[in-house]
C-alpha atoms as an extended CHARMM CRD file, in Angstrom:
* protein
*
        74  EXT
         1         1  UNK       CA            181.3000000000       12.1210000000      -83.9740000000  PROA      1               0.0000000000
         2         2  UNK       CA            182.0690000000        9.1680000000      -82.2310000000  PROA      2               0.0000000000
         3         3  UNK       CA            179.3120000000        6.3160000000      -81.2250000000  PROA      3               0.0000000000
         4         4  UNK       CA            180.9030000000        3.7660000000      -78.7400000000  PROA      4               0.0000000000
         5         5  UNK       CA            183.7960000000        4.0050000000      -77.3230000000  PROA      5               0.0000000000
         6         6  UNK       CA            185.1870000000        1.6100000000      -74.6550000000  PROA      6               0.0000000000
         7         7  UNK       CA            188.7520000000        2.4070000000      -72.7110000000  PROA      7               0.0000000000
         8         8  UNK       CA            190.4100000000       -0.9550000000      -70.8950000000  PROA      8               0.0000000000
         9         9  UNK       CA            193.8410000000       -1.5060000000      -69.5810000000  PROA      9               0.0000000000
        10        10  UNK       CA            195.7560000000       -4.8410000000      -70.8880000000  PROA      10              0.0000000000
        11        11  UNK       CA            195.9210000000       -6.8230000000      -68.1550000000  PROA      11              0.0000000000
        12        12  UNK       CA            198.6980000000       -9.8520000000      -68.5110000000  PROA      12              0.0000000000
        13        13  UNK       CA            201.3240000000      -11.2360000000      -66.9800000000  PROA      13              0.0000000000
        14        14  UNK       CA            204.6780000000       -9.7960000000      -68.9980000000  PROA      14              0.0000000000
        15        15  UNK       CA            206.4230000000       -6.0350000000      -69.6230000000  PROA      15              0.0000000000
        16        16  UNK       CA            202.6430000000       -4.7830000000      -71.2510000000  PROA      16              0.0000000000
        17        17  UNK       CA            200.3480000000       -5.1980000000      -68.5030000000  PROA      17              0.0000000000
        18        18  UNK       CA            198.5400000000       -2.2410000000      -67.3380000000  PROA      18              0.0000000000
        19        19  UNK       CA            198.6740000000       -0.5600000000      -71.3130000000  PROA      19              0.0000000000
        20        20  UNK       CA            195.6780000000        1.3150000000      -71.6770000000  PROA      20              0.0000000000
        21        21  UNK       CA            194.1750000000        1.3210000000      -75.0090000000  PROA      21              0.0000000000
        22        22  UNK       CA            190.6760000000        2.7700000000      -76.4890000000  PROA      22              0.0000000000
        23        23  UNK       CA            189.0210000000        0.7810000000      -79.0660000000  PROA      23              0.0000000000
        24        24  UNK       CA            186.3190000000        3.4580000000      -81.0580000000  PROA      24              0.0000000000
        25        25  UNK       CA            182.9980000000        1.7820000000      -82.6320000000  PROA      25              0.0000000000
        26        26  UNK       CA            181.1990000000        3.7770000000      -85.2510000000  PROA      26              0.0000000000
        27        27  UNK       CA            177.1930000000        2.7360000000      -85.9620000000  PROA      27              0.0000000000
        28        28  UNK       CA            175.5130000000        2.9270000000      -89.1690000000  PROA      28              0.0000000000
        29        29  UNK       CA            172.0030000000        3.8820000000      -90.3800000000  PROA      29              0.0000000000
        30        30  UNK       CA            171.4670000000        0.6250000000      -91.6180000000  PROA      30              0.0000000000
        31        31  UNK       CA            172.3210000000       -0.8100000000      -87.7350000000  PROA      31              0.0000000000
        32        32  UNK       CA            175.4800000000       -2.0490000000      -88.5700000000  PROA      32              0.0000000000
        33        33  UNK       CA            178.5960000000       -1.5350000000      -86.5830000000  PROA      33              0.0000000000
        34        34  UNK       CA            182.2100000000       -0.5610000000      -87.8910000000  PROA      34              0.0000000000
        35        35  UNK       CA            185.3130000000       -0.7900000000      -86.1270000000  PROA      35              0.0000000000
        36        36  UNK       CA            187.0160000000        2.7510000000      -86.6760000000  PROA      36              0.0000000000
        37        37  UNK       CA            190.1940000000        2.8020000000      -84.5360000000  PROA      37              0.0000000000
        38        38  UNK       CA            192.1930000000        1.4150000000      -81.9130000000  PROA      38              0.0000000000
        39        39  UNK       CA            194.3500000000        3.5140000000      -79.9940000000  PROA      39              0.0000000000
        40        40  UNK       CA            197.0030000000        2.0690000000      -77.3570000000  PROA      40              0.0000000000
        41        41  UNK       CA            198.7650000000        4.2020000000      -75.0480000000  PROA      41              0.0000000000
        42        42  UNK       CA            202.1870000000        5.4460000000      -76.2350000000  PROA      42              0.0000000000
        43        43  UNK       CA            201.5170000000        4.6390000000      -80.2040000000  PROA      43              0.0000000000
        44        44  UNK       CA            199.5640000000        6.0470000000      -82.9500000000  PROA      44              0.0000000000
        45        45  UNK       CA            196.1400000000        5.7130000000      -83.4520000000  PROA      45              0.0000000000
        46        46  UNK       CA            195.2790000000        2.8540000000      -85.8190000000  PROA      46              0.0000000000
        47        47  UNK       CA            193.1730000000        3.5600000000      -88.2380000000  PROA      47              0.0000000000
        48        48  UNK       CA            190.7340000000        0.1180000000      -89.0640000000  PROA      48              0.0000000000
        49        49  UNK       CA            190.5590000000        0.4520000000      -93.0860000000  PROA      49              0.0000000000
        50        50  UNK       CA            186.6060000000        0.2780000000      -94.4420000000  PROA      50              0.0000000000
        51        51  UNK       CA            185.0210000000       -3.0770000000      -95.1370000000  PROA      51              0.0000000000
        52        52  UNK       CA            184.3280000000       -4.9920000000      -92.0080000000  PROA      52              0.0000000000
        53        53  UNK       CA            180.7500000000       -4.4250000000      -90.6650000000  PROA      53              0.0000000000
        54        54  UNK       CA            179.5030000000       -6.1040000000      -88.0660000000  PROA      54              0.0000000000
        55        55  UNK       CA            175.9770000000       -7.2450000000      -86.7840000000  PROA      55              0.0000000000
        56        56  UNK       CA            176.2710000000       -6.4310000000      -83.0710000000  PROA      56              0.0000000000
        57        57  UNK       CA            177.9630000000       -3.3880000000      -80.9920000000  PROA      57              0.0000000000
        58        58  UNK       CA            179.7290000000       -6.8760000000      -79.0020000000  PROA      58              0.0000000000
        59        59  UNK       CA            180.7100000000       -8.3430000000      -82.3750000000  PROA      59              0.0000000000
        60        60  UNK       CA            182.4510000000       -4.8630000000      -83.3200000000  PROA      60              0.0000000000
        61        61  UNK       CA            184.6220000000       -4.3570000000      -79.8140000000  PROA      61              0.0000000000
        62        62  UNK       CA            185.5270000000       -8.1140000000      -79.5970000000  PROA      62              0.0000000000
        63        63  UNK       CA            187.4000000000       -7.4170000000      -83.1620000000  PROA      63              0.0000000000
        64        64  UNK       CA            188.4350000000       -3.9730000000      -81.5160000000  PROA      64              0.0000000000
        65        65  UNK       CA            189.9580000000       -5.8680000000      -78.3370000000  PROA      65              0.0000000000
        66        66  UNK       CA            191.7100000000       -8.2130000000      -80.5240000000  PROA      66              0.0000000000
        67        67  UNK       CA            193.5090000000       -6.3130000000      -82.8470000000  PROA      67              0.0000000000
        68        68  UNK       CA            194.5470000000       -3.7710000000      -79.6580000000  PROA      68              0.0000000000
        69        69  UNK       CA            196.1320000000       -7.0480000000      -77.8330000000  PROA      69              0.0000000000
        70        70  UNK       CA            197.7020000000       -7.4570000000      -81.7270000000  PROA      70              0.0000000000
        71        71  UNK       CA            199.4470000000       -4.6010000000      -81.4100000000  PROA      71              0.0000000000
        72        72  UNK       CA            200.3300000000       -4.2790000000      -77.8360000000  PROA      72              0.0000000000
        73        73  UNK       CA            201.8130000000       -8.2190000000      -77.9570000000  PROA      73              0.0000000000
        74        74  UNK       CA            204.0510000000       -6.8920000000      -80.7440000000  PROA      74              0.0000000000
């Protein structure tokens, strides 16, 4: 089951822009919020190894966003 999900296109000035990627949020009982996965378009999912939690839904997809730009920079 999946809780949040948001789906954005990298948008940059270089040979990436306009990669879509999906960034997947899982909530807990407990209210906090765990980054699952980040998938960009053309590579395999990413699987977010267990440990970070985070206090807010936008504290969760901020990491998502980051590490999606991570891997799309290269």
């Amino acid at each position: 089951m999946v809780d949040y999900r948001d789906v954005r296109v990298f948008v940059r000035d270089g040979r990436h822009s306009g990669t879509a990627y999906t960034v997947t949020v899982w909530a807990s009982g407990s209210g906090r919020y765990s980054l699952e996965e980040v998938a960009v378009e053309g590579l395999p999912v990413a699987k977010i190894a267990e440990g970070a939690r985070y206090a807010s839904l936008d504290e969760a997809f901020d990491a998502g966003h980051a590490r999606s730009r991570e891997i799309i920079e290269g």
